[in-house]
JSON list of C-alpha atoms in Angstrom, two decimals:
[
{"chain": "A", "resi": 1, "resn": "UNK", "atom": "CA", "xyz": [19.25, -49.41, -3.30]},
{"chain": "A", "resi": 2, "resn": "UNK", "atom": "CA", "xyz": [15.91, -49.13, -5.07]},
{"chain": "A", "resi": 3, "resn": "UNK", "atom": "CA", "xyz": [13.43, -51.96, -5.27]},
{"chain": "A", "resi": 4, "resn": "UNK", "atom": "CA", "xyz": [12.00, -53.26, -8.49]},
{"chain": "A", "resi": 5, "resn": "UNK", "atom": "CA", "xyz": [8.68, -51.51, -7.86]},
{"chain": "A", "resi": 6, "resn": "UNK", "atom": "CA", "xyz": [10.52, -48.22, -7.30]},
{"chain": "A", "resi": 7, "resn": "UNK", "atom": "CA", "xyz": [12.27, -48.71, -10.63]},
{"chain": "A", "resi": 8, "resn": "UNK", "atom": "CA", "xyz": [8.92, -49.15, -12.35]},
{"chain": "A", "resi": 9, "resn": "UNK", "atom": "CA", "xyz": [7.31, -46.24, -10.57]},
{"chain": "A", "resi": 10, "resn": "UNK", "atom": "CA", "xyz": [10.22, -43.87, -11.00]},
{"chain": "A", "resi": 11, "resn": "UNK", "atom": "CA", "xyz": [10.56, -44.53, -14.72]},
{"chain": "A", "resi": 12, "resn": "UNK", "atom": "CA", "xyz": [6.89, -44.85, -15.70]},
{"chain": "A", "resi": 13, "resn": "UNK", "atom": "CA", "xyz": [6.94, -41.25, -16.90]},
{"chain": "A", "resi": 14, "resn": "UNK", "atom": "CA", "xyz": [10.36, -41.55, -18.52]},
{"chain": "A", "resi": 15, "resn": "UNK", "atom": "CA", "xyz": [9.35, -43.87, -21.37]},
{"chain": "A", "resi": 16, "resn": "UNK", "atom": "CA", "xyz": [9.96, -42.33, -24.77]},
{"chain": "A", "resi": 17, "resn": "UNK", "atom": "CA", "xyz": [9.51, -43.25, -28.39]},
{"chain": "A", "resi": 18, "resn": "UNK", "atom": "CA", "xyz": [12.05, -45.29, -30.32]},
{"chain": "A", "resi": 19, "resn": "UNK", "atom": "CA", "xyz": [13.15, -44.67, -33.89]},
{"chain": "A", "resi": 20, "resn": "UNK", "atom": "CA", "xyz": [14.38, -47.16, -36.50]},
{"chain": "A", "resi": 21, "resn": "UNK", "atom": "CA", "xyz": [17.70, -45.26, -36.38]},
{"chain": "A", "resi": 22, "resn": "UNK", "atom": "CA", "xyz": [18.17, -46.28, -32.73]},
{"chain": "A", "resi": 23, "resn": "UNK", "atom": "CA", "xyz": [17.16, -49.88, -33.45]},
{"chain": "A", "resi": 24, "resn": "UNK", "atom": "CA", "xyz": [19.74, -50.11, -36.25]},
{"chain": "A", "resi": 25, "resn": "UNK", "atom": "CA", "xyz": [22.51, -49.41, -33.72]},
{"chain": "A", "resi": 26, "resn": "UNK", "atom": "CA", "xyz": [21.49, -52.45, -31.65]},
{"chain": "A", "resi": 27, "resn": "UNK", "atom": "CA", "xyz": [23.41, -55.62, -32.69]},
{"chain": "A", "resi": 28, "resn": "UNK", "atom": "CA", "xyz": [20.39, -57.76, -31.79]},
{"chain": "A", "resi": 29, "resn": "UNK", "atom": "CA", "xyz": [18.31, -56.08, -34.50]},
{"chain": "A", "resi": 30, "resn": "UNK", "atom": "CA", "xyz": [21.09, -55.53, -37.05]},
{"chain": "A", "resi": 31, "resn": "UNK", "atom": "CA", "xyz": [19.73, -58.17, -39.44]},
{"chain": "A", "resi": 32, "resn": "UNK", "atom": "CA", "xyz": [16.18, -56.79, -39.49]},
{"chain": "A", "resi": 33, "resn": "UNK", "atom": "CA", "xyz": [14.96, -55.28, -42.80]},
{"chain": "A", "resi": 34, "resn": "UNK", "atom": "CA", "xyz": [13.57, -51.73, -42.66]},
{"chain": "A", "resi": 35, "resn": "UNK", "atom": "CA", "xyz": [9.96, -52.93, -42.76]},
{"chain": "A", "resi": 36, "resn": "UNK", "atom": "CA", "xyz": [10.50, -55.19, -39.75]},
{"chain": "A", "resi": 37, "resn": "UNK", "atom": "CA", "xyz": [12.25, -52.37, -37.87]},
{"chain": "A", "resi": 38, "resn": "UNK", "atom": "CA", "xyz": [9.25, -50.10, -38.46]},
{"chain": "A", "resi": 39, "resn": "UNK", "atom": "CA", "xyz": [6.99, -52.77, -36.96]},
{"chain": "A", "resi": 40, "resn": "UNK", "atom": "CA", "xyz": [9.37, -53.20, -34.03]},
{"chain": "A", "resi": 41, "resn": "UNK", "atom": "CA", "xyz": [9.26, -49.47, -33.22]},
{"chain": "A", "resi": 42, "resn": "UNK", "atom": "CA", "xyz": [5.69, -49.86, -31.95]},
{"chain": "A", "resi": 43, "resn": "UNK", "atom": "CA", "xyz": [6.56, -52.65, -29.47]},
{"chain": "A", "resi": 44, "resn": "UNK", "atom": "CA", "xyz": [9.90, -51.40, -28.07]},
{"chain": "A", "resi": 45, "resn": "UNK", "atom": "CA", "xyz": [9.94, -49.09, -25.04]},
{"chain": "A", "resi": 46, "resn": "UNK", "atom": "CA", "xyz": [12.84, -46.78, -24.23]},
{"chain": "A", "resi": 47, "resn": "UNK", "atom": "CA", "xyz": [13.54, -45.65, -20.66]},
{"chain": "A", "resi": 48, "resn": "UNK", "atom": "CA", "xyz": [16.07, -43.49, -18.83]},
{"chain": "A", "resi": 49, "resn": "UNK", "atom": "CA", "xyz": [17.07, -45.14, -15.56]},
{"chain": "A", "resi": 50, "resn": "UNK", "atom": "CA", "xyz": [19.07, -43.56, -12.69]},
{"chain": "A", "resi": 51, "resn": "UNK", "atom": "CA", "xyz": [22.12, -45.07, -11.02]},
{"chain": "A", "resi": 52, "resn": "UNK", "atom": "CA", "xyz": [21.39, -47.72, -8.39]},
{"chain": "A", "resi": 53, "resn": "UNK", "atom": "CA", "xyz": [18.06, -48.87, -9.86]},
{"chain": "A", "resi": 54, "resn": "UNK", "atom": "CA", "xyz": [17.19, -52.57, -9.60]},
{"chain": "A", "resi": 55, "resn": "UNK", "atom": "CA", "xyz": [15.98, -53.53, -13.07]},
{"chain": "A", "resi": 56, "resn": "UNK", "atom": "CA", "xyz": [15.45, -57.18, -12.15]},
{"chain": "A", "resi": 57, "resn": "UNK", "atom": "CA", "xyz": [15.60, -58.83, -8.73]},
{"chain": "A", "resi": 58, "resn": "UNK", "atom": "CA", "xyz": [16.54, -62.45, -8.07]},
{"chain": "A", "resi": 59, "resn": "UNK", "atom": "CA", "xyz": [13.36, -64.53, -7.90]},
{"chain": "A", "resi": 60, "resn": "UNK", "atom": "CA", "xyz": [11.38, -62.25, -10.24]},
{"chain": "A", "resi": 61, "resn": "UNK", "atom": "CA", "xyz": [9.44, -63.75, -13.10]},
{"chain": "A", "resi": 62, "resn": "UNK", "atom": "CA", "xyz": [10.87, -62.23, -16.28]},
{"chain": "A", "resi": 63, "resn": "UNK", "atom": "CA", "xyz": [8.39, -60.30, -18.40]},
{"chain": "A", "resi": 64, "resn": "UNK", "atom": "CA", "xyz": [10.70, -58.42, -20.78]},
{"chain": "A", "resi": 65, "resn": "UNK", "atom": "CA", "xyz": [14.01, -58.48, -22.62]},
{"chain": "A", "resi": 66, "resn": "UNK", "atom": "CA", "xyz": [16.22, -55.46, -21.90]},
{"chain": "A", "resi": 67, "resn": "UNK", "atom": "CA", "xyz": [18.79, -53.96, -24.27]},
{"chain": "A", "resi": 68, "resn": "UNK", "atom": "CA", "xyz": [21.41, -51.44, -23.12]},
{"chain": "A", "resi": 69, "resn": "UNK", "atom": "CA", "xyz": [21.77, -48.28, -25.22]},
{"chain": "A", "resi": 70, "resn": "UNK", "atom": "CA", "xyz": [24.10, -46.48, -22.81]},
{"chain": "A", "resi": 71, "resn": "UNK", "atom": "CA", "xyz": [25.47, -46.92, -19.30]},
{"chain": "A", "resi": 72, "resn": "UNK", "atom": "CA", "xyz": [26.62, -49.99, -17.35]},
{"chain": "A", "resi": 73, "resn": "UNK", "atom": "CA", "xyz": [24.84, -52.50, -15.15]},
{"chain": "A", "resi": 74, "resn": "UNK", "atom": "CA", "xyz": [26.02, -55.30, -12.88]},
{"chain": "A", "resi": 75, "resn": "UNK", "atom": "CA", "xyz": [24.57, -58.79, -12.56]},
{"chain": "A", "resi": 76, "resn": "UNK", "atom": "CA", "xyz": [24.84, -59.82, -8.93]},
{"chain": "A", "resi": 77, "resn": "UNK", "atom": "CA", "xyz": [23.77, -62.35, -6.32]},
{"chain": "A", "resi": 78, "resn": "UNK", "atom": "CA", "xyz": [23.60, -61.86, -2.57]},
{"chain": "A", "resi": 79, "resn": "UNK", "atom": "CA", "xyz": [22.72, -63.71, 0.60]},
{"chain": "A", "resi": 80, "resn": "UNK", "atom": "CA", "xyz": [20.69, -62.83, 3.69]},
{"chain": "A", "resi": 81, "resn": "UNK", "atom": "CA", "xyz": [23.82, -61.54, 5.47]},
{"chain": "A", "resi": 82, "resn": "UNK", "atom": "CA", "xyz": [24.51, -58.97, 2.75]},
{"chain": "A", "resi": 83, "resn": "UNK", "atom": "CA", "xyz": [27.43, -60.74, 1.08]},
{"chain": "A", "resi": 84, "resn": "UNK", "atom": "CA", "xyz": [27.43, -60.03, -2.67]},
{"chain": "A", "resi": 85, "resn": "UNK", "atom": "CA", "xyz": [29.05, -61.54, -5.75]},
{"chain": "A", "resi": 86, "resn": "UNK", "atom": "CA", "xyz": [29.16, -59.74, -9.11]},
{"chain": "A", "resi": 87, "resn": "UNK", "atom": "CA", "xyz": [28.70, -62.29, -11.89]},
{"chain": "A", "resi": 88, "resn": "UNK", "atom": "CA", "xyz": [29.22, -59.93, -14.83]},
{"chain": "A", "resi": 89, "resn": "UNK", "atom": "CA", "xyz": [28.99, -56.37, -16.11]},
{"chain": "A", "resi": 90, "resn": "UNK", "atom": "CA", "xyz": [26.69, -55.38, -18.98]},
{"chain": "A", "resi": 91, "resn": "UNK", "atom": "CA", "xyz": [27.33, -52.44, -21.31]},
{"chain": "A", "resi": 92, "resn": "UNK", "atom": "CA", "xyz": [26.01, -50.75, -24.47]},
{"chain": "A", "resi": 93, "resn": "UNK", "atom": "CA", "xyz": [24.76, -53.10, -27.20]},
{"chain": "A", "resi": 94, "resn": "UNK", "atom": "CA", "xyz": [24.32, -56.01, -24.77]},
{"chain": "A", "resi": 95, "resn": "UNK", "atom": "CA", "xyz": [21.03, -57.49, -23.60]},
{"chain": "A", "resi": 96, "resn": "UNK", "atom": "CA", "xyz": [19.72, -59.40, -20.59]},
{"chain": "A", "resi": 97, "resn": "UNK", "atom": "CA", "xyz": [16.60, -61.22, -19.44]},
{"chain": "A", "resi": 98, "resn": "UNK", "atom": "CA", "xyz": [16.47, -63.55, -22.44]},
{"chain": "A", "resi": 99, "resn": "UNK", "atom": "CA", "xyz": [17.09, -66.73, -20.45]},
{"chain": "A", "resi": 100, "resn": "UNK", "atom": "CA", "xyz": [13.96, -66.27, -18.35]},
{"chain": "A", "resi": 101, "resn": "UNK", "atom": "CA", "xyz": [11.92, -65.50, -21.45]},
{"chain": "A", "resi": 102, "resn": "UNK", "atom": "CA", "xyz": [13.11, -68.71, -23.10]},
{"chain": "A", "resi": 103, "resn": "UNK", "atom": "CA", "xyz": [12.66, -71.17, -20.21]},
{"chain": "A", "resi": 104, "resn": "UNK", "atom": "CA", "xyz": [10.05, -69.26, -18.12]},
{"chain": "A", "resi": 105, "resn": "UNK", "atom": "CA", "xyz": [12.17, -69.66, -14.96]},
{"chain": "A", "resi": 106, "resn": "UNK", "atom": "CA", "xyz": [12.48, -66.92, -12.32]},
{"chain": "A", "resi": 107, "resn": "UNK", "atom": "CA", "xyz": [15.49, -64.63, -12.42]},
{"chain": "A", "resi": 108, "resn": "UNK", "atom": "CA", "xyz": [18.51, -66.25, -10.71]},
{"chain": "A", "resi": 109, "resn": "UNK", "atom": "CA", "xyz": [20.39, -62.97, -10.13]},
{"chain": "A", "resi": 110, "resn": "UNK", "atom": "CA", "xyz": [19.65, -59.26, -9.79]},
{"chain": "A", "resi": 111, "resn": "UNK", "atom": "CA", "xyz": [20.58, -56.60, -12.37]},
{"chain": "A", "resi": 112, "resn": "UNK", "atom": "CA", "xyz": [21.42, -53.15, -10.98]},
{"chain": "A", "resi": 113, "resn": "UNK", "atom": "CA", "xyz": [22.49, -49.97, -12.79]},
{"chain": "A", "resi": 114, "resn": "UNK", "atom": "CA", "xyz": [26.03, -48.75, -11.98]},
{"chain": "A", "resi": 115, "resn": "UNK", "atom": "CA", "xyz": [25.43, -45.38, -13.65]},
{"chain": "A", "resi": 116, "resn": "UNK", "atom": "CA", "xyz": [22.51, -43.64, -15.41]},
{"chain": "A", "resi": 117, "resn": "UNK", "atom": "CA", "xyz": [21.36, -45.90, -18.26]},
{"chain": "A", "resi": 118, "resn": "UNK", "atom": "CA", "xyz": [19.23, -45.79, -21.40]},
{"chain": "A", "resi": 119, "resn": "UNK", "atom": "CA", "xyz": [17.42, -49.10, -21.86]},
{"chain": "A", "resi": 120, "resn": "UNK", "atom": "CA", "xyz": [15.13, -50.58, -24.46]},
{"chain": "A", "resi": 121, "resn": "UNK", "atom": "CA", "xyz": [12.62, -53.24, -23.41]},
{"chain": "A", "resi": 122, "resn": "UNK", "atom": "CA", "xyz": [10.61, -55.78, -25.40]},
{"chain": "A", "resi": 123, "resn": "UNK", "atom": "CA", "xyz": [7.82, -57.85, -23.83]},
{"chain": "A", "resi": 124, "resn": "UNK", "atom": "CA", "xyz": [8.01, -61.65, -23.71]},
{"chain": "A", "resi": 125, "resn": "UNK", "atom": "CA", "xyz": [5.34, -62.09, -26.38]},
{"chain": "A", "resi": 126, "resn": "UNK", "atom": "CA", "xyz": [6.98, -59.64, -28.80]},
{"chain": "A", "resi": 127, "resn": "UNK", "atom": "CA", "xyz": [10.44, -61.11, -28.13]},
{"chain": "A", "resi": 128, "resn": "UNK", "atom": "CA", "xyz": [9.21, -64.61, -28.96]},
{"chain": "A", "resi": 129, "resn": "UNK", "atom": "CA", "xyz": [7.46, -63.35, -32.09]},
{"chain": "A", "resi": 130, "resn": "UNK", "atom": "CA", "xyz": [10.74, -61.70, -33.17]},
{"chain": "A", "resi": 131, "resn": "UNK", "atom": "CA", "xyz": [12.66, -64.95, -32.60]},
{"chain": "A", "resi": 132, "resn": "UNK", "atom": "CA", "xyz": [10.10, -66.93, -34.58]},
{"chain": "A", "resi": 133, "resn": "UNK", "atom": "CA", "xyz": [10.24, -64.49, -37.48]},
{"chain": "A", "resi": 134, "resn": "UNK", "atom": "CA", "xyz": [13.96, -63.80, -37.67]},
{"chain": "A", "resi": 135, "resn": "UNK", "atom": "CA", "xyz": [16.60, -66.54, -37.92]},
{"chain": "A", "resi": 136, "resn": "UNK", "atom": "CA", "xyz": [19.55, -64.17, -37.55]},
{"chain": "A", "resi": 137, "resn": "UNK", "atom": "CA", "xyz": [18.15, -62.72, -34.32]},
{"chain": "A", "resi": 138, "resn": "UNK", "atom": "CA", "xyz": [17.69, -66.26, -32.96]},
{"chain": "A", "resi": 139, "resn": "UNK", "atom": "CA", "xyz": [21.33, -67.00, -33.81]},
{"chain": "A", "resi": 140, "resn": "UNK", "atom": "CA", "xyz": [22.48, -63.78, -32.11]},
{"chain": "A", "resi": 141, "resn": "UNK", "atom": "CA", "xyz": [20.60, -64.75, -28.93]},
{"chain": "A", "resi": 142, "resn": "UNK", "atom": "CA", "xyz": [22.09, -68.27, -29.07]},
{"chain": "A", "resi": 143, "resn": "UNK", "atom": "CA", "xyz": [25.60, -66.91, -29.58]},
{"chain": "A", "resi": 144, "resn": "UNK", "atom": "CA", "xyz": [25.07, -64.64, -26.57]},
{"chain": "A", "resi": 145, "resn": "UNK", "atom": "CA", "xyz": [23.98, -67.60, -24.43]},
{"chain": "A", "resi": 146, "resn": "UNK", "atom": "CA", "xyz": [26.99, -69.66, -25.56]},
{"chain": "A", "resi": 147, "resn": "UNK", "atom": "CA", "xyz": [29.34, -66.74, -24.81]},
{"chain": "A", "resi": 148, "resn": "UNK", "atom": "CA", "xyz": [27.93, -66.42, -21.29]},
{"chain": "A", "resi": 149, "resn": "UNK", "atom": "CA", "xyz": [28.28, -70.16, -20.73]},
{"chain": "A", "resi": 150, "resn": "UNK", "atom": "CA", "xyz": [31.93, -70.05, -21.85]},
{"chain": "A", "resi": 151, "resn": "UNK", "atom": "CA", "xyz": [32.57, -67.03, -19.59]},
{"chain": "A", "resi": 152, "resn": "UNK", "atom": "CA", "xyz": [30.99, -68.88, -16.66]},
{"chain": "A", "resi": 153, "resn": "UNK", "atom": "CA", "xyz": [33.17, -71.93, -17.35]},
{"chain": "A", "resi": 154, "resn": "UNK", "atom": "CA", "xyz": [36.29, -69.77, -17.43]},
{"chain": "A", "resi": 155, "resn": "UNK", "atom": "CA", "xyz": [35.31, -67.97, -14.23]},
{"chain": "A", "resi": 156, "resn": "UNK", "atom": "CA", "xyz": [34.76, -71.30, -12.45]},
{"chain": "A", "resi": 157, "resn": "UNK", "atom": "CA", "xyz": [38.18, -72.43, -13.69]},
{"chain": "A", "resi": 158, "resn": "UNK", "atom": "CA", "xyz": [39.82, -69.20, -12.50]},
{"chain": "A", "resi": 159, "resn": "UNK", "atom": "CA", "xyz": [38.31, -69.48, -9.03]},
{"chain": "A", "resi": 160, "resn": "UNK", "atom": "CA", "xyz": [39.51, -73.08, -8.74]},
{"chain": "A", "resi": 161, "resn": "UNK", "atom": "CA", "xyz": [42.94, -72.82, -10.37]},
{"chain": "A", "resi": 162, "resn": "UNK", "atom": "CA", "xyz": [44.26, -69.24, -10.05]},
{"chain": "A", "resi": 163, "resn": "UNK", "atom": "CA", "xyz": [45.42, -67.36, -6.96]},
{"chain": "A", "resi": 164, "resn": "UNK", "atom": "CA", "xyz": [44.09, -63.83, -6.31]},
{"chain": "A", "resi": 165, "resn": "UNK", "atom": "CA", "xyz": [46.89, -62.28, -8.38]},
{"chain": "A", "resi": 166, "resn": "UNK", "atom": "CA", "xyz": [45.95, -64.46, -11.33]},
{"chain": "A", "resi": 167, "resn": "UNK", "atom": "CA", "xyz": [42.25, -63.70, -10.92]},
{"chain": "A", "resi": 168, "resn": "UNK", "atom": "CA", "xyz": [42.81, -59.93, -10.82]},
{"chain": "A", "resi": 169, "resn": "UNK", "atom": "CA", "xyz": [45.09, -60.12, -13.89]},
{"chain": "A", "resi": 170, "resn": "UNK", "atom": "CA", "xyz": [42.56, -62.31, -15.74]},
{"chain": "A", "resi": 171, "resn": "UNK", "atom": "CA", "xyz": [39.72, -59.87, -14.97]},
{"chain": "A", "resi": 172, "resn": "UNK", "atom": "CA", "xyz": [41.74, -56.84, -16.12]},
{"chain": "A", "resi": 173, "resn": "UNK", "atom": "CA", "xyz": [42.64, -58.62, -19.35]},
{"chain": "A", "resi": 174, "resn": "UNK", "atom": "CA", "xyz": [39.01, -59.61, -19.93]},
{"chain": "A", "resi": 175, "resn": "UNK", "atom": "CA", "xyz": [37.82, -56.03, -19.39]},
{"chain": "A", "resi": 176, "resn": "UNK", "atom": "CA", "xyz": [40.53, -54.35, -21.44]},
{"chain": "A", "resi": 177, "resn": "UNK", "atom": "CA", "xyz": [40.19, -52.93, -24.93]},
{"chain": "A", "resi": 178, "resn": "UNK", "atom": "CA", "xyz": [42.76, -51.96, -27.52]},
{"chain": "A", "resi": 179, "resn": "UNK", "atom": "CA", "xyz": [43.42, -48.20, -27.58]},
{"chain": "A", "resi": 180, "resn": "UNK", "atom": "CA", "xyz": [46.29, -46.83, -29.69]},
{"chain": "A", "resi": 181, "resn": "UNK", "atom": "CA", "xyz": [48.11, -50.15, -29.56]},
{"chain": "A", "resi": 182, "resn": "UNK", "atom": "CA", "xyz": [47.78, -50.50, -25.78]},
{"chain": "A", "resi": 183, "resn": "UNK", "atom": "CA", "xyz": [45.51, -52.72, -23.68]},
{"chain": "A", "resi": 184, "resn": "UNK", "atom": "CA", "xyz": [43.47, -50.36, -21.53]},
{"chain": "A", "resi": 185, "resn": "UNK", "atom": "CA", "xyz": [40.70, -50.72, -18.94]},
{"chain": "A", "resi": 186, "resn": "UNK", "atom": "CA", "xyz": [39.02, -47.40, -19.65]},
{"chain": "A", "resi": 187, "resn": "UNK", "atom": "CA", "xyz": [35.90, -47.65, -17.50]},
{"chain": "A", "resi": 188, "resn": "UNK", "atom": "CA", "xyz": [36.38, -47.03, -13.79]},
{"chain": "A", "resi": 189, "resn": "UNK", "atom": "CA", "xyz": [36.22, -50.29, -11.85]},
{"chain": "A", "resi": 190, "resn": "UNK", "atom": "CA", "xyz": [36.06, -49.83, -8.05]},
{"chain": "A", "resi": 191, "resn": "UNK", "atom": "CA", "xyz": [38.21, -52.24, -6.03]},
{"chain": "A", "resi": 192, "resn": "UNK", "atom": "CA", "xyz": [35.10, -53.30, -4.12]},
{"chain": "A", "resi": 193, "resn": "UNK", "atom": "CA", "xyz": [33.50, -54.42, -7.40]},
{"chain": "A", "resi": 194, "resn": "UNK", "atom": "CA", "xyz": [36.68, -56.25, -8.46]},
{"chain": "A", "resi": 195, "resn": "UNK", "atom": "CA", "xyz": [36.60, -58.05, -5.09]},
{"chain": "A", "resi": 196, "resn": "UNK", "atom": "CA", "xyz": [32.97, -59.09, -5.63]},
{"chain": "A", "resi": 197, "resn": "UNK", "atom": "CA", "xyz": [33.79, -60.38, -9.12]},
{"chain": "A", "resi": 198, "resn": "UNK", "atom": "CA", "xyz": [36.74, -62.58, -8.14]},
{"chain": "A", "resi": 199, "resn": "UNK", "atom": "CA", "xyz": [35.72, -63.80, -4.68]},
{"chain": "A", "resi": 200, "resn": "UNK", "atom": "CA", "xyz": [38.32, -61.93, -2.61]},
{"chain": "A", "resi": 201, "resn": "UNK", "atom": "CA", "xyz": [38.35, -59.15, 0.00]},
{"chain": "A", "resi": 202, "resn": "UNK", "atom": "CA", "xyz": [38.66, -55.49, -0.97]},
{"chain": "A", "resi": 203, "resn": "UNK", "atom": "CA", "xyz": [41.85, -55.28, 1.12]},
{"chain": "A", "resi": 204, "resn": "UNK", "atom": "CA", "xyz": [43.40, -58.16, -0.80]},
{"chain": "A", "resi": 205, "resn": "UNK", "atom": "CA", "xyz": [42.47, -56.59, -4.14]},
{"chain": "A", "resi": 206, "resn": "UNK", "atom": "CA", "xyz": [44.04, -53.27, -3.04]},
{"chain": "A", "resi": 207, "resn": "UNK", "atom": "CA", "xyz": [47.24, -55.08, -2.13]},
{"chain": "A", "resi": 208, "resn": "UNK", "atom": "CA", "xyz": [47.33, -57.00, -5.41]},
{"chain": "A", "resi": 209, "resn": "UNK", "atom": "CA", "xyz": [46.66, -53.87, -7.49]},
{"chain": "A", "resi": 210, "resn": "UNK", "atom": "CA", "xyz": [49.45, -52.04, -5.64]},
{"chain": "A", "resi": 211, "resn": "UNK", "atom": "CA", "xyz": [51.83, -54.96, -6.21]},
{"chain": "A", "resi": 212, "resn": "UNK", "atom": "CA", "xyz": [50.92, -55.14, -9.91]},
{"chain": "A", "resi": 213, "resn": "UNK", "atom": "CA", "xyz": [51.56, -51.40, -10.20]},
{"chain": "A", "resi": 214, "resn": "UNK", "atom": "CA", "xyz": [54.88, -51.56, -8.33]},
{"chain": "A", "resi": 215, "resn": "UNK", "atom": "CA", "xyz": [55.95, -54.56, -10.42]},
{"chain": "A", "resi": 216, "resn": "UNK", "atom": "CA", "xyz": [55.29, -52.71, -13.68]},
{"chain": "A", "resi": 217, "resn": "UNK", "atom": "CA", "xyz": [52.44, -55.01, -14.74]},
{"chain": "A", "resi": 218, "resn": "UNK", "atom": "CA", "xyz": [49.92, -52.16, -14.84]},
{"chain": "A", "resi": 219, "resn": "UNK", "atom": "CA", "xyz": [50.00, -48.37, -14.92]},
{"chain": "A", "resi": 220, "resn": "UNK", "atom": "CA", "xyz": [47.17, -46.40, -13.33]},
{"chain": "A", "resi": 221, "resn": "UNK", "atom": "CA", "xyz": [46.33, -43.08, -15.01]},
{"chain": "A", "resi": 222, "resn": "UNK", "atom": "CA", "xyz": [43.41, -41.53, -13.12]},
{"chain": "A", "resi": 223, "resn": "UNK", "atom": "CA", "xyz": [40.46, -43.89, -13.64]},
{"chain": "A", "resi": 224, "resn": "UNK", "atom": "CA", "xyz": [42.22, -45.65, -16.55]},
{"chain": "A", "resi": 225, "resn": "UNK", "atom": "CA", "xyz": [44.42, -48.72, -16.15]},
{"chain": "A", "resi": 226, "resn": "UNK", "atom": "CA", "xyz": [47.03, -49.49, -18.83]},
{"chain": "A", "resi": 227, "resn": "UNK", "atom": "CA", "xyz": [48.11, -53.15, -18.97]},
{"chain": "A", "resi": 228, "resn": "UNK", "atom": "CA", "xyz": [51.73, -53.96, -19.77]},
{"chain": "A", "resi": 229, "resn": "UNK", "atom": "CA", "xyz": [52.68, -57.05, -21.80]},
{"chain": "A", "resi": 230, "resn": "UNK", "atom": "CA", "xyz": [54.33, -58.45, -18.68]},
{"chain": "A", "resi": 231, "resn": "UNK", "atom": "CA", "xyz": [50.88, -59.00, -17.10]},
{"chain": "A", "resi": 232, "resn": "UNK", "atom": "CA", "xyz": [50.58, -62.01, -19.42]},
{"chain": "A", "resi": 233, "resn": "UNK", "atom": "CA", "xyz": [53.60, -63.62, -17.74]},
{"chain": "A", "resi": 234, "resn": "UNK", "atom": "CA", "xyz": [53.17, -65.72, -14.63]},
{"chain": "A", "resi": 235, "resn": "UNK", "atom": "CA", "xyz": [53.93, -63.89, -11.41]},
{"chain": "A", "resi": 236, "resn": "UNK", "atom": "CA", "xyz": [53.61, -64.66, -7.72]}
]
């Protein structure tokens, strides 16, 4: 795994210019008028980042807000013995780093790329200026913080109240999207990552996934998982 300094060094030459067209695709800037977007172009940096890069490490002071244009990242915590927990996954249109920019506290978890990513970054000063000058952006950031708090509450509840079957089913439902009338988990999700997200062993997750498949709760098609309506019913 790369260190933060390696991330900076490896991508220092990969920064590229940003257009207002790109900024318009970012939900965080959707409310900005054209004139404000043109100003923003000069303060936003775009970078291509390889898989396995550590964008932020736990304990770092946060100096920028990051916005995902493409690719996926995982937010994770680990201990000295190498045990890891994945707190959440971040995808296109989402942002991270805003909490540290708001309260000036060090990063509580690390953010690592799961695949090659395109990221935009905005420095702390420019981020705060944007918040001060745009009410809708401030509301978007607040809604994002509230959503993460609700997700954390639900995850805590799941860990306390649901068995491993329930936790796996809950995670699959949370990660699914509607495709042609079916609930589908389209992005590949390794069993090891599922285990780190729900606090179980990889072996247990493999067993649960096999049981869910045999019971007709899910159907695995290559890297895609189709969820059946029966997954909503209590089982085990």
